[in-house]
Short mmCIF file of C-alpha atoms in Angstrom, two decimals:
data_model
loop_
_atom_site.label_atom_id
_atom_site.label_comp_id
_atom_site.label_asym_id
_atom_site.label_seq_id
_atom_site.Cartn_x
_atom_site.Cartn_y
_atom_site.Cartn_z
CA MET J 1 16.40 12.65 -14.29
CA GLN J 2 19.18 10.64 -12.58
CA PHE J 3 19.62 13.36 -10.00
CA LEU J 4 15.88 13.63 -9.39
CA LEU J 5 15.51 9.92 -8.70
CA ALA J 6 18.52 9.87 -6.43
CA PHE J 7 17.10 12.96 -4.67
CA VAL J 8 13.71 11.30 -4.21
CA VAL J 9 15.32 8.28 -2.50
CA VAL J 10 18.00 10.00 -0.41
CA ALA J 11 16.35 13.31 0.56
CA PRO J 12 13.99 11.79 3.12
CA LEU J 13 16.97 10.33 5.05
CA LEU J 14 18.69 13.75 5.07
CA GLY J 15 15.40 15.30 6.20
CA ALA J 16 15.10 12.73 9.01
CA VAL J 17 18.60 13.64 10.29
CA ALA J 18 17.71 17.36 10.10
CA ALA J 19 14.46 16.78 12.00
CA LEU J 20 16.44 15.56 14.97
CA LEU J 21 18.63 18.70 15.07
CA PRO J 22 17.61 21.93 16.81
CA ALA J 23 15.62 24.29 14.51
CA PRO J 24 17.47 27.43 13.35
CA PRO J 25 16.37 30.57 15.35
CA GLY J 26 14.41 32.08 12.45
CA LEU J 27 12.46 28.92 11.75
CA LYS J 28 11.20 27.97 15.21
CA GLY J 29 7.77 29.54 14.77
CA ARG J 30 5.55 29.47 17.83
CA ASN J 31 7.37 26.50 19.39
CA PRO J 32 9.89 23.80 18.45
CA ASP J 33 7.11 21.14 17.97
CA GLN J 34 5.48 23.28 15.31
CA ALA J 35 8.84 23.90 13.67
CA VAL J 36 9.63 20.22 13.27
CA LEU J 37 6.13 19.34 11.99
CA ARG J 38 6.48 22.17 9.45
CA HIS J 39 9.86 20.67 8.48
CA GLY J 40 8.14 17.33 7.81
CA VAL J 41 5.60 19.03 5.52
CA THR J 42 8.35 20.94 3.66
CA VAL J 43 10.62 17.91 3.08
CA THR J 44 7.78 15.56 1.97
CA GLY J 45 6.38 18.40 -0.19
CA ALA J 46 9.78 18.80 -1.93
CA ILE J 47 9.93 15.05 -2.50
CA LEU J 48 6.46 15.05 -4.01
CA VAL J 49 7.46 17.94 -6.37
CA ALA J 50 10.54 15.96 -7.37
CA ALA J 51 8.44 12.86 -8.04
CA LEU J 52 6.01 14.90 -10.15
CA ALA J 53 8.97 16.40 -12.04
CA LEU J 54 10.17 12.84 -12.69
CA THR J 55 6.74 12.03 -14.10
CA LEU J 56 6.85 15.05 -16.39
CA GLY J 57 10.37 14.19 -17.58
CA PHE J 58 9.50 10.50 -18.01
CA ASP J 59 9.52 9.31 -21.64
CA HIS J 60 5.82 8.31 -21.90
CA ASP J 61 6.36 7.02 -25.39
CA HIS J 62 8.67 4.30 -24.05
CA PRO J 63 7.40 3.36 -20.58
CA SER J 64 8.90 -0.14 -20.83
CA LYS J 65 12.43 1.34 -20.80
CA MET J 66 14.27 1.78 -17.58
CA GLN J 67 14.79 5.55 -17.15
CA ALA J 68 16.66 7.87 -14.77
CA THR J 69 19.08 5.07 -14.14
CA THR J 70 22.08 5.14 -11.87
CA ASP J 71 24.51 2.17 -11.72
CA ILE J 72 27.42 2.40 -9.34
CA SER J 73 29.51 -0.52 -7.95
CA TRP J 74 28.92 -0.80 -4.18
CA ILE J 75 30.27 -4.18 -2.97
CA PRO J 76 32.49 -5.49 -5.82
CA ALA J 77 33.19 -8.86 -4.14
CA LEU J 78 29.49 -9.76 -4.35
CA ASP J 79 28.82 -7.67 -7.49
CA VAL J 80 26.26 -5.72 -5.52
CA ARG J 81 25.54 -2.36 -7.23
CA ILE J 82 23.65 0.81 -6.32
CA HIS J 83 21.40 0.45 -9.33
CA LEU J 84 18.34 2.72 -9.50
CA GLY J 85 15.77 3.18 -12.25
CA ILE J 86 12.07 3.52 -12.98
CA ASP J 87 9.72 2.30 -15.64
CA GLY J 88 5.94 2.30 -16.14
CA ILE J 89 5.49 -0.27 -13.36
CA SER J 90 7.43 1.55 -10.64
CA LEU J 91 6.67 5.19 -11.44
CA PRO J 92 2.98 5.19 -10.32
CA LEU J 93 3.97 3.54 -7.05
CA LEU J 94 6.75 6.09 -6.51
CA VAL J 95 4.33 9.03 -7.00
CA LEU J 96 1.68 7.34 -4.79
CA THR J 97 4.21 6.94 -1.99
CA ALA J 98 5.34 10.53 -2.24
CA LEU J 99 1.76 11.82 -2.35
CA LEU J 100 0.45 9.82 0.61
CA THR J 101 3.51 10.65 2.76
CA PHE J 102 3.06 14.36 2.06
CA LEU J 103 -0.64 14.22 2.87
CA CYS J 104 0.14 12.36 6.14
CA ALA J 105 2.75 15.01 7.06
CA LEU J 106 0.23 17.77 6.31
CA TYR J 107 -2.50 16.11 8.33
CA SER J 108 -0.07 15.55 11.24
CA TYR J 109 0.91 19.23 11.25
CA PHE J 110 -2.68 20.04 12.33
CA LYS J 111 -3.54 16.82 14.14
CA MET J 112 -0.43 15.34 15.66
CA PRO J 113 -1.16 11.92 17.20
CA ALA J 114 -0.78 11.75 21.00
CA GLY J 115 2.63 10.47 21.98
CA PRO J 116 6.25 11.46 22.49
CA SER J 117 8.14 14.28 20.82
CA PRO J 118 7.19 15.26 17.27
CA LYS J 119 10.93 15.21 16.40
CA ALA J 120 11.07 11.43 16.54
CA PHE J 121 7.67 11.14 14.80
CA VAL J 122 8.73 13.25 11.79
CA ALA J 123 12.16 11.54 11.56
CA LEU J 124 10.54 8.06 11.55
CA LEU J 125 7.99 9.21 8.95
CA LEU J 126 10.79 10.33 6.62
CA VAL J 127 12.86 7.16 7.15
CA LEU J 128 9.73 5.18 6.34
CA GLU J 129 9.25 7.20 3.15
CA SER J 130 12.87 6.72 2.09
CA GLY J 131 12.72 2.95 2.45
CA THR J 132 9.44 2.67 0.60
CA LEU J 133 10.63 4.87 -2.27
CA ALA J 134 13.90 2.92 -2.48
CA THR J 135 11.98 -0.37 -2.67
CA PHE J 136 10.27 0.84 -5.86
CA ALA J 137 13.43 2.39 -7.37
CA VAL J 138 16.26 -0.14 -6.77
CA LEU J 139 17.25 -2.69 -9.36
CA ASP J 140 19.54 -4.95 -7.33
CA LEU J 141 18.19 -7.92 -5.36
CA LEU J 142 20.20 -7.27 -2.20
CA LEU J 143 19.51 -3.56 -2.29
CA PHE J 144 15.84 -4.43 -2.71
CA PHE J 145 16.02 -6.53 0.43
CA LEU J 146 17.68 -3.75 2.43
CA ALA J 147 15.07 -1.20 1.30
CA PHE J 148 12.28 -3.76 1.98
CA GLU J 149 13.52 -4.23 5.53
CA MET J 150 14.27 -0.54 6.13
CA VAL J 151 10.61 0.30 6.63
CA LEU J 152 10.03 -2.18 9.48
CA ILE J 153 11.73 -0.26 12.31
CA PRO J 154 10.03 3.11 11.73
CA MET J 155 6.63 1.48 11.35
CA TYR J 156 7.22 -0.52 14.53
CA PHE J 157 7.90 2.67 16.49
CA LEU J 158 5.06 4.62 14.93
CA ILE J 159 2.67 1.93 16.10
CA ALA J 160 4.33 1.25 19.52
CA ARG J 161 4.85 4.88 20.56
CA TRP J 162 1.97 6.80 18.87
CA GLY J 163 -0.66 4.02 18.60
CA GLY J 164 -3.74 3.33 20.59
CA ALA J 165 -4.76 0.50 22.91
CA GLU J 166 -2.73 -2.73 22.63
CA ARG J 167 -0.18 -0.88 20.54
CA ARG J 168 2.89 -2.65 21.89
CA ALA J 169 1.49 -6.16 21.27
CA ALA J 170 0.40 -5.15 17.77
CA ALA J 171 3.79 -3.61 17.04
CA TRP J 172 5.65 -6.75 18.14
CA LYS J 173 3.32 -8.96 16.10
CA PHE J 174 3.90 -6.78 13.07
CA ILE J 175 7.70 -6.87 13.26
CA LEU J 176 8.00 -10.55 14.16
CA TYR J 177 5.78 -11.70 11.30
CA THR J 178 7.51 -9.52 8.74
CA LEU J 179 11.05 -10.27 9.97
CA LEU J 180 10.48 -13.98 9.90
CA GLY J 181 9.09 -13.79 6.41
CA SER J 182 11.97 -11.60 5.30
CA VAL J 183 14.56 -14.16 6.50
CA VAL J 184 13.03 -16.78 4.21
CA MET J 185 12.88 -14.24 1.39
CA LEU J 186 16.57 -13.41 1.75
CA LEU J 187 17.48 -17.06 1.32
CA GLY J 188 15.46 -17.08 -1.93
CA LEU J 189 17.14 -13.91 -3.21
CA LEU J 190 20.58 -15.27 -2.42
CA LEU J 191 19.73 -18.55 -4.20
CA VAL J 192 18.73 -16.66 -7.35
CA GLY J 193 21.74 -14.32 -7.25
CA LEU J 194 24.34 -17.03 -6.66
CA LYS J 195 22.90 -19.52 -9.12
CA ALA J 196 22.45 -16.88 -11.86
CA GLY J 197 25.76 -15.15 -11.14
CA THR J 198 24.24 -11.71 -10.74
CA PHE J 199 21.92 -9.79 -8.43
CA ASP J 200 21.02 -7.25 -11.13
CA MET J 201 17.22 -7.35 -11.55
CA VAL J 202 17.33 -6.04 -15.12
CA ALA J 203 19.82 -8.70 -16.25
CA LEU J 204 17.84 -11.40 -14.44
CA ALA J 205 14.59 -10.28 -15.99
CA THR J 206 16.20 -10.24 -19.47
CA ASP J 207 17.57 -13.74 -18.89
CA ASN J 208 14.00 -14.80 -17.94
CA GLY J 209 15.05 -17.72 -15.91
CA ARG J 210 17.15 -19.39 -18.58
CA GLY J 211 20.11 -19.63 -16.27
CA LEU J 212 18.12 -21.35 -13.51
CA THR J 213 16.80 -24.91 -13.40
CA THR J 214 13.10 -25.45 -12.81
CA SER J 215 13.75 -26.83 -9.30
CA VAL J 216 15.86 -23.79 -8.35
CA GLN J 217 13.11 -21.54 -9.71
CA VAL J 218 10.38 -23.27 -7.77
CA THR J 219 12.41 -23.17 -4.54
CA ALA J 220 13.30 -19.45 -5.11
CA VAL J 221 9.71 -18.45 -5.79
CA LEU J 222 8.53 -20.37 -2.73
CA ALA J 223 11.10 -18.71 -0.47
CA ILE J 224 10.79 -15.20 -1.93
CA GLY J 225 6.99 -15.53 -2.13
CA VAL J 226 6.66 -16.29 1.60
CA GLY J 227 8.37 -12.98 2.50
CA LEU J 228 6.36 -11.04 -0.06
CA ALA J 229 3.12 -12.73 0.97
CA VAL J 230 3.52 -11.71 4.61
CA LYS J 231 3.95 -8.06 3.61
CA THR J 232 1.11 -8.20 1.05
CA PRO J 233 -0.63 -9.71 3.22
CA MET J 234 -1.90 -13.02 1.82
CA TRP J 235 -4.19 -15.31 3.73
CA PRO J 236 -3.23 -17.12 5.96
CA LEU J 237 -0.18 -14.96 6.71
CA HIS J 238 -2.29 -11.88 7.34
CA SER J 239 -3.08 -12.06 11.03
CA TRP J 240 -0.66 -9.30 12.01
CA LEU J 241 -2.50 -6.77 9.80
CA PRO J 242 -5.82 -6.15 11.69
CA ASP J 243 -4.03 -5.69 15.06
CA ALA J 244 -1.45 -3.32 13.46
CA HIS J 245 -4.14 -1.23 11.77
CA THR J 246 -6.39 -1.10 14.86
CA ALA J 247 -3.54 0.04 17.11
CA ALA J 248 -1.69 2.38 14.61
CA PRO J 249 -2.25 6.13 14.57
CA THR J 250 -4.22 7.46 11.63
CA VAL J 251 -1.20 8.33 9.47
CA GLY J 252 0.38 4.97 10.32
CA SER J 253 -2.68 3.15 9.02
CA VAL J 254 -2.78 5.31 5.86
CA LEU J 255 0.84 4.53 5.04
CA LEU J 256 0.64 0.86 6.06
CA ALA J 257 -2.36 0.26 3.74
CA GLY J 258 -1.52 2.76 1.06
CA VAL J 259 2.11 1.90 0.34
CA LEU J 260 3.63 -0.76 2.58
CA LEU J 261 1.29 -3.52 1.41
CA LYS J 262 2.18 -2.63 -2.21
CA MET J 263 5.82 -3.59 -1.58
CA GLY J 264 4.87 -7.25 -1.41
CA THR J 265 2.83 -7.38 -4.60
CA TYR J 266 5.42 -5.21 -6.39
CA GLY J 267 8.04 -7.80 -5.51
CA PHE J 268 5.96 -10.55 -7.14
CA VAL J 269 5.73 -8.51 -10.35
CA ARG J 270 9.29 -7.17 -10.43
CA ILE J 271 11.13 -10.28 -9.24
CA ALA J 272 9.15 -13.55 -9.20
CA LEU J 273 7.34 -13.17 -12.57
CA PRO J 274 10.34 -12.26 -14.82
CA VAL J 275 13.23 -13.89 -12.89
CA ALA J 276 11.70 -17.33 -12.29
CA PRO J 277 8.77 -17.79 -14.76
CA ASP J 278 8.81 -21.60 -14.61
CA GLY J 279 8.72 -21.51 -10.78
CA MET J 280 5.86 -19.03 -10.93
CA ARG J 281 3.97 -21.20 -13.42
CA THR J 282 4.29 -24.16 -11.07
CA LEU J 283 3.14 -22.28 -8.04
CA ALA J 284 0.60 -19.91 -9.68
CA PRO J 285 -2.49 -22.11 -9.06
CA TYR J 286 -1.61 -22.30 -5.35
CA LEU J 287 -1.11 -18.53 -5.21
CA ALA J 288 -4.45 -18.02 -6.92
CA ALA J 289 -6.16 -20.38 -4.53
CA PHE J 290 -4.81 -18.57 -1.46
CA ALA J 291 -5.80 -15.32 -3.09
CA VAL J 292 -9.46 -16.20 -3.56
CA VAL J 293 -9.67 -17.69 -0.05
CA GLY J 294 -8.36 -14.37 1.18
CA ILE J 295 -11.03 -12.54 -0.82
CA ILE J 296 -13.84 -14.57 0.73
CA TYR J 297 -12.28 -14.73 4.21
CA GLY J 298 -11.75 -10.98 4.30
CA SER J 299 -15.28 -10.22 3.17
CA LEU J 300 -16.87 -12.66 5.71
CA ALA J 301 -14.70 -11.22 8.49
CA CYS J 302 -15.91 -7.73 7.55
CA LEU J 303 -19.53 -8.87 7.45
CA ALA J 304 -19.15 -10.35 10.92
CA LEU J 305 -17.68 -7.10 12.25
CA ALA J 306 -20.37 -4.99 10.59
CA ARG J 307 -23.35 -6.71 12.06
CA LYS J 308 -25.20 -5.19 14.94
CA GLY J 309 -23.99 -6.22 18.40
CA ALA J 310 -20.61 -7.54 17.16
CA LYS J 311 -18.67 -4.61 18.74
CA GLY J 312 -16.68 -4.40 15.50
CA ASP J 313 -13.99 -1.74 15.20
CA LEU J 314 -14.29 0.22 11.91
CA LYS J 315 -10.47 0.42 11.55
CA ARG J 316 -10.29 -3.35 12.00
CA LEU J 317 -13.03 -3.81 9.40
CA ILE J 318 -11.10 -1.76 6.79
CA ALA J 319 -7.96 -3.72 7.61
CA TYR J 320 -9.77 -7.00 6.89
CA SER J 321 -11.10 -5.44 3.68
CA SER J 322 -7.48 -4.96 2.63
CA VAL J 323 -6.94 -8.76 2.86
CA GLY J 324 -9.75 -9.21 0.31
CA HIS J 325 -8.62 -6.39 -1.98
CA MET J 326 -5.06 -7.62 -2.04
CA GLY J 327 -6.42 -11.06 -2.90
CA PHE J 328 -7.60 -9.58 -6.21
CA VAL J 329 -4.09 -8.26 -6.84
CA LEU J 330 -2.54 -11.69 -6.15
CA LEU J 331 -5.14 -13.35 -8.43
CA GLY J 332 -4.19 -11.03 -11.29
CA ILE J 333 -0.48 -11.76 -10.75
CA ALA J 334 -1.14 -15.53 -10.56
CA SER J 335 -2.82 -15.45 -14.02
CA MET J 336 0.59 -14.52 -15.48
CA THR J 337 -1.19 -12.60 -18.32
CA PRO J 338 -0.69 -9.00 -19.34
CA THR J 339 -4.40 -8.33 -18.59
CA GLY J 340 -4.21 -9.83 -15.13
CA VAL J 341 -0.91 -8.23 -14.15
CA ASN J 342 -2.04 -4.82 -15.47
CA GLY J 343 -5.18 -5.26 -13.39
CA ALA J 344 -3.11 -6.11 -10.34
CA LEU J 345 -0.98 -2.97 -10.70
CA PHE J 346 -4.11 -0.85 -11.27
CA ALA J 347 -5.74 -2.38 -8.23
CA ASN J 348 -2.61 -1.59 -6.17
CA ILE J 349 -2.86 2.10 -6.94
CA ALA J 350 -6.64 2.18 -6.53
CA HIS J 351 -6.36 0.45 -3.13
CA GLY J 352 -3.74 2.93 -2.01
CA LEU J 353 -5.92 5.89 -2.88
CA ILE J 354 -9.26 4.52 -1.61
CA THR J 355 -8.09 2.82 1.58
CA GLY J 356 -5.79 5.70 2.39
CA LEU J 357 -8.90 7.95 2.26
CA LEU J 358 -10.96 5.50 4.34
CA PHE J 359 -8.35 5.40 7.10
CA PHE J 360 -8.19 9.18 7.16
CA LEU J 361 -11.97 9.25 7.52
CA VAL J 362 -12.07 6.65 10.29
CA GLY J 363 -9.35 8.59 12.09
CA ALA J 364 -11.51 11.70 11.91
CA LEU J 365 -14.54 9.78 13.24
CA LYS J 366 -12.44 8.43 16.12
CA ASP J 367 -11.22 11.92 16.94
CA ARG J 368 -14.82 13.23 17.08
CA PHE J 369 -16.52 10.33 18.89
CA GLY J 370 -13.58 8.97 20.86
CA THR J 371 -14.06 5.49 19.38
CA ALA J 372 -14.19 3.59 16.13
CA ASP J 373 -16.54 0.97 17.55
CA LEU J 374 -19.34 0.44 15.04
CA ASP J 375 -22.03 -0.24 17.58
CA THR J 376 -21.17 2.91 19.40
CA LEU J 377 -21.01 4.95 16.21
CA ALA J 378 -24.34 3.59 15.01
CA GLY J 379 -26.11 3.43 18.40
CA ALA J 380 -25.16 5.23 21.51
CA THR J 381 -23.79 8.34 19.74
CA GLY J 382 -26.48 8.20 17.09
CA ALA J 383 -23.94 9.07 14.43
CA ALA J 384 -26.29 9.58 11.41
CA LEU J 385 -23.50 11.41 9.66
CA TYR J 386 -25.60 12.60 6.75
CA GLY J 387 -27.58 14.79 9.14
CA ARG J 388 -24.89 15.74 11.69
CA ALA J 389 -21.81 16.17 9.45
CA PRO J 390 -23.00 15.85 5.85
CA ARG J 391 -19.60 16.35 4.17
CA LEU J 392 -17.97 13.75 6.41
CA GLY J 393 -20.84 11.36 5.79
CA GLY J 394 -20.73 11.90 2.09
CA LEU J 395 -16.98 11.29 1.99
CA LEU J 396 -17.35 8.05 3.96
CA ALA J 397 -20.07 6.88 1.56
CA PHE J 398 -17.88 7.84 -1.38
CA GLY J 399 -14.90 5.84 0.02
CA ALA J 400 -17.18 2.85 0.60
CA VAL J 401 -18.69 2.74 -2.88
CA ALA J 402 -15.26 3.30 -4.42
CA SER J 403 -13.92 0.41 -2.37
CA LEU J 404 -16.71 -1.97 -3.42
CA GLY J 405 -15.77 -1.34 -7.09
CA LEU J 406 -18.48 0.99 -8.37
CA PRO J 407 -18.01 1.53 -12.14
CA GLY J 408 -16.59 4.98 -12.84
CA LEU J 409 -14.29 4.96 -9.80
CA ALA J 410 -10.79 3.54 -9.50
CA GLY J 411 -11.70 0.37 -7.63
CA PHE J 412 -13.70 -1.07 -10.48
CA TRP J 413 -10.94 -1.42 -13.13
CA GLY J 414 -8.44 -3.38 -11.02
CA GLU J 415 -10.97 -6.01 -9.91
CA MET J 416 -12.44 -6.40 -13.40
CA LEU J 417 -9.07 -6.80 -15.13
CA THR J 418 -7.77 -9.28 -12.59
CA MET J 419 -10.85 -11.43 -13.10
CA PHE J 420 -10.50 -11.11 -16.89
CA GLY J 421 -6.88 -12.34 -16.41
CA ALA J 422 -8.17 -15.37 -14.49
CA PHE J 423 -10.79 -16.03 -17.18
CA ASP J 424 -8.04 -16.70 -19.73
CA PRO J 425 -4.80 -17.51 -17.84
CA ALA J 426 -1.36 -17.90 -19.36
CA GLU J 427 -0.41 -20.96 -21.34
CA GLY J 428 0.39 -23.92 -19.18
CA LEU J 429 -2.08 -22.99 -16.43
CA SER J 430 -5.28 -24.92 -15.90
CA ARG J 431 -8.18 -22.89 -17.32
CA PRO J 432 -10.93 -24.79 -15.41
CA ALA J 433 -9.11 -24.08 -12.12
CA PHE J 434 -8.74 -20.37 -12.92
CA LEU J 435 -12.38 -20.13 -14.05
CA THR J 436 -13.28 -21.53 -10.64
CA PHE J 437 -11.05 -18.93 -8.97
CA MET J 438 -12.66 -16.20 -11.07
CA ALA J 439 -16.16 -17.31 -9.98
CA ILE J 440 -15.17 -17.34 -6.29
CA ALA J 441 -13.67 -13.85 -6.68
CA GLY J 442 -16.94 -12.76 -8.28
CA VAL J 443 -18.80 -13.87 -5.14
CA GLY J 444 -16.24 -11.88 -3.16
CA THR J 445 -17.30 -8.68 -4.96
CA LEU J 446 -20.91 -9.29 -3.85
CA LEU J 447 -19.80 -9.83 -0.26
CA THR J 448 -17.65 -6.70 -0.40
CA ALA J 449 -20.62 -4.63 -1.54
CA ALA J 450 -22.73 -6.18 1.26
CA TYR J 451 -20.48 -5.23 4.19
CA LEU J 452 -19.61 -1.77 2.90
CA LEU J 453 -23.26 -0.92 2.36
CA VAL J 454 -24.05 -2.15 5.86
CA VAL J 455 -21.41 0.20 7.24
CA VAL J 456 -22.81 3.15 5.29
CA ARG J 457 -26.37 2.35 6.40
CA ARG J 458 -25.39 2.02 10.04
CA VAL J 459 -23.00 4.95 10.44
CA CYS J 460 -24.26 7.50 7.85
CA MET J 461 -27.99 7.01 7.71
CA GLY J 462 -30.81 7.10 10.21
CA VAL J 463 -31.98 9.69 12.76
CA PRO J 464 -29.66 10.91 15.55
CA GLN J 465 -30.89 9.97 18.99
CA ARG J 466 -31.98 12.73 21.32
CA GLN J 467 -28.90 14.05 23.05
CA ALA J 468 -27.62 17.17 24.83
CA PRO J 469 -26.99 20.05 22.40
CA GLU J 470 -23.23 19.78 22.88
CA GLN J 471 -23.37 16.01 21.98
CA ALA J 472 -25.75 16.46 19.03
CA THR J 473 -23.34 18.66 17.04
CA ILE J 474 -20.04 17.43 15.70
CA ALA J 475 -17.51 19.24 13.55
CA ASP J 476 -17.82 18.58 9.86
CA VAL J 477 -14.77 18.40 7.56
CA GLN J 478 -12.14 20.92 8.63
CA GLY J 479 -9.90 22.93 6.26
CA TYR J 480 -6.78 20.79 6.85
CA GLU J 481 -8.83 17.64 6.37
CA PHE J 482 -10.22 18.96 3.11
CA ALA J 483 -6.68 19.70 1.91
CA ALA J 484 -5.44 16.24 2.87
CA TRP J 485 -8.39 14.31 1.40
CA THR J 486 -9.25 16.18 -1.74
CA PRO J 487 -6.35 14.81 -3.88
CA LEU J 488 -7.32 11.20 -2.97
CA VAL J 489 -10.97 11.81 -4.01
CA ALA J 490 -9.93 13.55 -7.24
CA LEU J 491 -7.44 10.84 -8.22
CA THR J 492 -9.97 8.07 -7.42
CA VAL J 493 -12.45 9.73 -9.83
CA LEU J 494 -9.75 10.48 -12.46
CA ALA J 495 -8.46 6.90 -12.50
CA GLY J 496 -11.98 5.55 -12.69
CA LEU J 497 -13.01 7.75 -15.60
CA TRP J 498 -9.68 7.69 -17.45
CA PRO J 499 -7.95 4.38 -16.68
CA ALA J 500 -5.61 4.87 -19.63
CA VAL J 501 -3.64 7.31 -17.47
CA LEU J 502 -2.30 4.29 -15.55
CA LEU J 503 -2.71 1.50 -18.06
CA GLY J 504 -0.80 3.43 -20.71
CA LEU J 505 2.20 3.41 -18.36
CA THR J 506 2.00 -0.13 -17.04
CA ASP J 507 0.97 -2.12 -20.09
CA PRO J 508 4.15 -1.75 -22.24
CA ALA J 509 6.31 -2.48 -19.23
CA VAL J 510 4.28 -5.49 -18.30
CA GLN J 511 4.36 -6.83 -21.86
CA LYS J 512 8.13 -6.52 -21.89
CA LEU J 513 8.50 -8.08 -18.44
CA LEU J 514 6.40 -11.12 -19.36
CA ALA J 515 8.23 -11.51 -22.73
CA GLY J 516 11.59 -11.87 -21.04
CA GLY J 517 12.84 -8.32 -21.49
CA LYS J 518 11.86 -8.11 -25.15
CA SER J 519 9.77 -5.09 -26.12
#
């Protein structure tokens, strides 16, 4: 188990180095580009197999216990350790990251985005995977920060070199926002580590803030929270996200929404809640307020983009929807209750699956029509996907109803549990305030349903306009697309019908985390 976890974190880096080397003569295939893309599929596939083996070897009877741990001294002068481990909170995120990266590599093998050499593309994809997996596996504050920052450079280049229009401006906006937030977060992490005398996240969680004064905790949560809120993204620190998603290649959008946004909310659960509970309790009402504003703001922005004549970009619309969905995650965390935090973790996974699928689908639409502009899709091209490409239209409708929280699909449980958490928040939090937040979030669910149903009606339904025969027919779902999208559809249904698969893992770990390390 120790070796498997270390392999999952380190293997992508080794694979990235290998991707930059010339392919051995027997593995070149038809051309070097195909060889390096096949290498990306092989490495990410091996990491996914290792992550699944970790899941099978995980002690599911004790998910609150840190397992597969490695603890090696790295910088003795600062007591910084290479400390790795997984529990019921981090394991689902680890598997989600490995799955989405493999599906992106598989998709890219058949549909490589336009841009420079595939060598650099595959290497950057693997470095991004390593940083994300490390974020969910490390148990040292400074190591967490390094892993957290490690993903910025590869994502910057994926957007800037393989993105669409305005890609350079979007890439610069992405990296400047996240770097500035991270500088503030580093100060908060250093404050906690130096005041508590350790950077070990397990020891800090067990201490449960007893070694830190309330003022130190409030300052630390404020500083750490800014960096995490930018990555989440939380309104009003979200403005980099729509531009980044609109400009990013399809696989960049899938990974950005599917796993990178989860790093911010994971940090709130793993660090802020257990390490500085008094600071979180002080700032929780403000976090919840920003969260529900984000829910309403994201939904209204999507409604504005979806209306006829707005020239709204479908990728941009889904990006704004992420602001609203992550608002539910933050509301659950702010409730500081087991129900709310479990709902937040469930919503994290559900959002990764559903929004990953939606960005795959929008990428496919853009490839077929040459644009993601909603007015063009609904008007000039006469999309009417149900009639022209029924499988593609059906999948887009499925992704939309899953995203709006239809009961029986994964999106429902996260939103419901986070609102239940707000209905009865933790002791010391104002119940009238959180009831208000819950009511506002409830309005957000109605607005979410409204804009997603408008999108389905405009893009999927209707009668195609009369066009030339070559324009009237578009390709339906291809074999490689079916292979890349089917796991996301299946897991969305499975998590919706059998939520205990996830909640059975997260609940004991959350209970222990909120109880100060006591099972």
